[in-house]
Amino acid sequence: MLRKDFIKNGLLTAAGIKLGAPIIGQNVQAAEQIKNTNASKPFKMDFAPHQGMFKNHAGDSFLDEIQFMYDQGFRSIEDNGFLNRSIAEQEKIGNLLSKLNMRMGVFVIDAGDNWKTSLTTGKKEFKDRFIEACKKSVDAAKRCNAKWLTVVPGFYERRLPYGNQFANVVDAMRAGAEILEPHGLIMVLETLSDTPELFLQQTHETYAVCKAVQSPSCKILYDIYHMQKTEGQLMVNIDRCWDEIAYIQIGDNPGRKEPTTGEINYKNLFAHIAKKGYTGVMGMEHGNSMPGKEGELKVIQAYRTVDLD
């Protein structure tokens, strides 16, 4: 989720090494390791890395990093902070994604600090900011052909009964959906575990909001890492709420690193999700378990390991 300017330069497709750099020592080893990950073979599931995940191979340019991601078999990206980039930056990213036939995953509908815009309160200024952010997001989404936009409704308001807060959130989500629906855009409400003060804590709560809003533009972002921490029973809860889940994110627990580093059986879980017919983006919403190029190669290999057979 690093947000830097980017200027496109060349990479050796297989190794991610800048043209003209001497291919000796560590570079040879890195190139061979990448080769062994079946680089360039598209993943069967549509995994989406984010900026900074492969910076040691691709450098600081996000455009170069997107190219590197493509060369390793990834066919989507995520960019939470896309809305805060300049229009010129948004257009460059969108043009490159179009050229490579890659998809944009989620970016955040950011009305200031998204999760701090407490739509639970029912305050007009918060709702107005959220609506303006939705309008701004429509134009940004067009620049990169995005479809999914992350929303976090805000904090639990202890001075209001739960029912009132629920009604306030539903009211705000309906207002947002009215803006997004004509453009085919989908708000995906994220339920988080790392901030216990947030209003939405478990999948069934987010499911209830979506059912109340009754719009194809208001659905669930199911973050596997967060939900393993707060409720477990991943397959059971995915099945219970499946008709409202529109987007999935990944991270192993504990540590929030790549699959195979923690307790979640991602191989089985991905097979279960695929059997349900999911063909959407799978956001790689986690860090790398190891630093440097070695850690980046480990991420790629982990996804080759857990991808569909």
C-alpha atoms as one frame of an Amber mdcrd trajectory, in Angstrom:
protein
   0.000   0.000   0.000   2.946   2.297  -0.573   1.924   5.291  -2.651   4.726
   6.601  -4.854   5.080   8.165  -8.247   5.966   5.759 -10.982   7.985   5.967
 -14.234   7.980   2.898 -16.421  11.282   1.182 -17.166  12.288  -2.252 -18.457
  12.508  -5.506 -16.547  13.768  -8.845 -17.664  10.503 -10.752 -17.798  11.546
 -13.906 -16.003  13.927 -12.537 -13.387  12.643  -9.034 -12.706  16.167  -7.643
 -13.183  16.741  -4.236 -14.742  18.111  -4.326 -18.271  21.843  -3.886 -18.338
  22.368  -5.171 -14.785  25.006  -7.901 -14.454  23.356 -11.289 -14.074  25.804
 -12.792 -11.609  25.788 -14.199  -8.104  22.572 -13.403  -6.314  20.834 -12.279
  -9.519  21.442 -15.671 -11.144  20.055 -17.427  -8.084  17.030 -15.113  -8.001
  16.380 -15.672 -11.701  16.516 -19.443 -11.261  14.185 -19.304  -8.254  11.643
 -17.260 -10.186  11.897 -19.679 -13.102  11.088 -22.530 -10.757   7.836 -20.840
  -9.683   6.414 -21.272 -13.221   6.693 -17.528 -13.777   4.528 -16.186 -16.606
   2.028 -19.034 -16.191  -1.215 -17.345 -15.082  -2.567 -18.405 -11.718  -5.866
 -20.253 -11.906  -7.335 -18.051  -9.197  -7.210 -14.311  -9.719  -4.782 -13.277
  -6.977  -4.132  -9.531  -6.679  -0.912  -8.138  -5.119  -0.493  -4.532  -4.028
   2.236  -1.922  -4.360   5.394  -2.691  -2.412   4.942  -6.454  -2.336   7.630
  -6.984  -5.025   9.590  -3.738  -4.802  12.938  -5.499  -4.323  12.600  -7.065
  -7.765  10.731  -4.276  -9.551  11.981  -1.113  -7.859   9.988   1.855  -6.565
   7.911   2.435  -9.703   4.407   1.021  -9.298   4.121   0.655 -13.053   7.239
  -1.499 -13.118   5.883  -3.505 -10.217   2.592  -4.112 -12.031   4.572  -5.363
 -15.032   6.566  -7.654 -12.744   3.335  -8.964 -11.208   2.022  -9.756 -14.662
   5.253 -11.502 -15.612   4.890 -13.750 -12.559   1.366 -14.826 -13.530  -0.799
 -12.392 -11.564  -3.702 -10.922 -13.510  -5.098  -8.357 -11.043  -3.859  -5.779
  -8.553  -5.248  -3.973  -5.533  -4.598  -0.336  -4.715  -6.375   0.801  -1.552
  -5.105   4.348  -1.935  -5.982   4.723  -5.623  -8.555   7.437  -4.915  -5.873
   9.614  -3.316  -3.550   9.432  -6.330  -3.425  12.250  -8.854  -5.596  11.910
 -11.935  -2.441  11.521 -14.036  -1.274   8.624 -11.853  -4.698   6.992 -11.978
  -4.705   7.195 -15.759  -1.217   5.695 -16.061  -2.215   2.749 -13.895  -5.456
   2.290 -15.784  -3.721   2.411 -19.159  -1.154  -0.196 -18.140  -3.809  -2.508
 -16.709  -5.759  -2.213 -19.943  -2.665  -2.949 -22.028  -1.894  -6.064 -19.960
  -5.550  -7.115 -19.726  -5.347  -7.039 -15.936  -8.133  -6.215 -13.487  -8.197
  -3.611 -10.756  -9.353  -5.020  -7.445 -10.673  -2.863  -4.628  -9.757   0.658
  -3.778 -11.128   2.426  -0.721 -14.005   4.903  -0.851 -12.055   7.273   1.328
 -14.080  10.067   2.862 -11.154  11.337   4.892 -10.209   8.397   7.099 -12.743
   5.866   5.861 -13.382   3.938   9.063 -13.365   7.154  11.124 -16.291   8.576
   9.174 -18.755   7.160  11.667 -21.885   6.574   9.654 -23.246   4.826  12.741
 -23.924   8.210  14.340 -26.402   9.410  11.739 -24.675  12.800  11.647 -25.345
  14.682   8.435 -21.747  15.824   7.943 -20.487  12.247   7.942 -23.124  11.080
   5.508 -22.462  14.071   3.224 -18.724  13.306   3.178 -19.434   9.690   2.362
 -21.746  10.630  -0.514 -19.157  13.015  -1.949 -16.511  10.291  -1.730 -18.834
   7.938  -3.602 -19.264  10.507  -6.364 -15.504  11.022  -6.589 -15.002   7.252
  -6.707 -17.202   6.919  -9.801 -14.807   9.017 -11.869 -11.720   7.312 -10.420
 -13.159   3.859 -11.138 -13.635   4.760 -14.800  -9.926   5.517 -15.139  -8.912
   1.975 -14.184 -12.079   0.029 -15.031 -12.582  -0.781 -11.335 -15.716  -2.490
 -10.064 -15.321  -2.977  -6.287 -14.904  -0.215  -3.703 -14.143  -0.867  -0.027
 -16.305   0.723   2.670 -15.933   0.564   6.455 -19.023   2.178   8.063 -17.240
   3.377  11.196 -17.033   2.952  14.932 -19.589   1.604  17.367 -21.334   4.586
  18.957 -21.843   3.801  22.638 -24.314   6.640  23.103 -26.798   5.106  20.685
 -28.678   1.796  20.830 -27.495  -0.816  18.348 -30.738  -0.652  16.369 -30.368
   3.060  15.736 -26.792   2.603  14.577 -27.815  -0.230  12.282 -30.518   1.962
  10.756 -28.042   4.823  10.267 -25.573   2.568   8.472 -28.297   1.133   6.233
 -29.484   4.637   5.378 -25.958   5.735   4.397 -25.324   2.572   2.385 -28.557
   3.083   0.453 -27.480   6.622  -0.368 -24.117   5.367  -1.596 -25.692   2.554
  -3.595 -27.954   5.025  -5.403 -24.832   6.777  -6.690 -22.875   3.646  -7.611
 -25.562   1.347  -8.966 -26.125   3.179 -12.293 -22.395   2.730 -13.021 -22.250
  -0.979 -12.163 -20.009  -0.331  -9.163 -20.169  -2.349  -5.951 -19.447  -1.169
  -2.429 -17.961  -4.065  -0.493 -18.343  -3.676   3.261 -15.328  -4.944   5.158
 -15.548  -6.531   8.584 -12.253  -6.062  10.454 -10.630  -7.729  13.461  -7.730
  -5.428  14.318  -9.921  -2.528  15.464 -12.425  -3.871  18.015 -14.219  -0.516
  18.286 -15.637  -0.818  14.759 -19.368  -1.349  14.315 -19.136  -4.394  12.060
 -17.365  -7.283  13.790 -18.644 -10.498  12.229 -19.844 -11.617   8.829 -23.465
 -12.125   9.872 -23.705  -8.445  10.864 -22.447  -7.275   7.483 -24.768  -9.781
   5.836 -27.721  -8.220   7.671 -26.755  -4.724   6.482 -26.549  -5.867   2.862
 -29.906  -7.633   3.085 -31.470  -4.461   4.495 -29.948  -2.203   1.819 -31.226
  -4.506  -0.942 -28.919  -3.272  -3.695 -26.524  -5.093  -6.041 -24.127  -2.249
  -5.218 -23.858  -3.130  -1.510 -22.146  -6.437  -0.782 -19.599  -8.087   1.535
 -15.822  -7.997   1.365 -14.859 -11.260   3.071 -11.331 -10.930   4.457 -10.226
 -14.443   5.396  -7.537 -13.259   7.821  -9.880 -11.024   9.789 -12.676 -13.575
   9.881 -10.378 -16.370  11.056  -9.500 -14.150  14.022 -12.999 -13.047  14.958
 -15.269 -15.982  14.151 -13.477 -18.961  12.591 -15.546 -21.638  10.813 -14.499
 -20.092   7.530 -16.290 -22.459   5.172 -19.445 -22.509   7.295 -19.696 -18.728
   7.482 -18.796 -18.271   3.828 -21.638 -20.637   2.918 -24.090 -18.870   5.219
 -23.404 -15.482   3.669 -22.390 -16.503   0.164 -25.151 -14.702  -1.727 -23.900
 -11.353  -0.390 -20.133 -11.941  -0.763 -18.730 -10.111  -3.782 -15.029  -9.881
  -2.988 -12.448 -11.887  -1.044  -9.137 -10.956   0.559  -6.347 -13.174   1.816
  -3.904 -13.301   4.714  -2.757 -16.105   6.977  -3.154 -16.094  10.744  -1.284
 -15.410  12.957   0.903 -12.707  11.454  -1.124 -11.619   8.427   1.422 -12.915
   5.937   1.167 -15.055   2.789  -0.652 -18.417   2.762   1.310 -21.412   4.162
   2.801 -19.294   6.967  -0.019 -19.816   9.470  -2.918 -22.008  10.514  -5.362
 -21.572   7.614  -5.635 -24.442   5.130  -5.759 -22.244   2.054  -5.493 -25.123
  -0.392  -8.775 -26.591   0.849 -10.403 -23.212   1.322  -9.650 -22.063  -2.235
 -10.972 -25.343  -3.629 -14.181 -24.806  -1.623 -14.564 -21.245  -2.905 -13.904
 -22.321  -6.489 -16.569 -25.030  -6.253 -19.042 -22.311  -5.348 -18.303 -20.682
  -8.696 -16.218 -17.735  -7.532 -14.171 -16.186 -10.350 -13.584 -12.783  -8.787
 -10.437 -11.102  -7.540  -8.637 -12.481  -4.467  -6.859  -9.552  -2.842  -3.476
 -10.326  -1.284  -4.122  -8.117   1.753  -1.046  -9.104   3.758   2.646  -8.529
   4.231   5.612 -10.689   3.257   6.870 -13.119   5.894  10.498 -12.580   4.874
  12.350  -9.447   3.690  14.058  -8.775   0.381  13.976 -10.708  -2.861  13.945
 -14.021  -1.019  10.749 -13.045   0.746   9.131 -11.955  -2.520   9.977 -15.264
  -4.150   8.515 -17.034  -1.129   5.228 -15.172  -1.645   5.065 -16.222  -5.298
   5.842 -19.839  -4.447   3.240 -19.859  -1.661   0.543 -18.865  -4.140   1.712
 -21.532  -6.597   1.360 -24.028  -3.749  -2.196 -23.105  -2.768  -3.548 -22.336
  -6.241  -6.101 -24.695  -7.756  -4.779 -27.945  -9.226
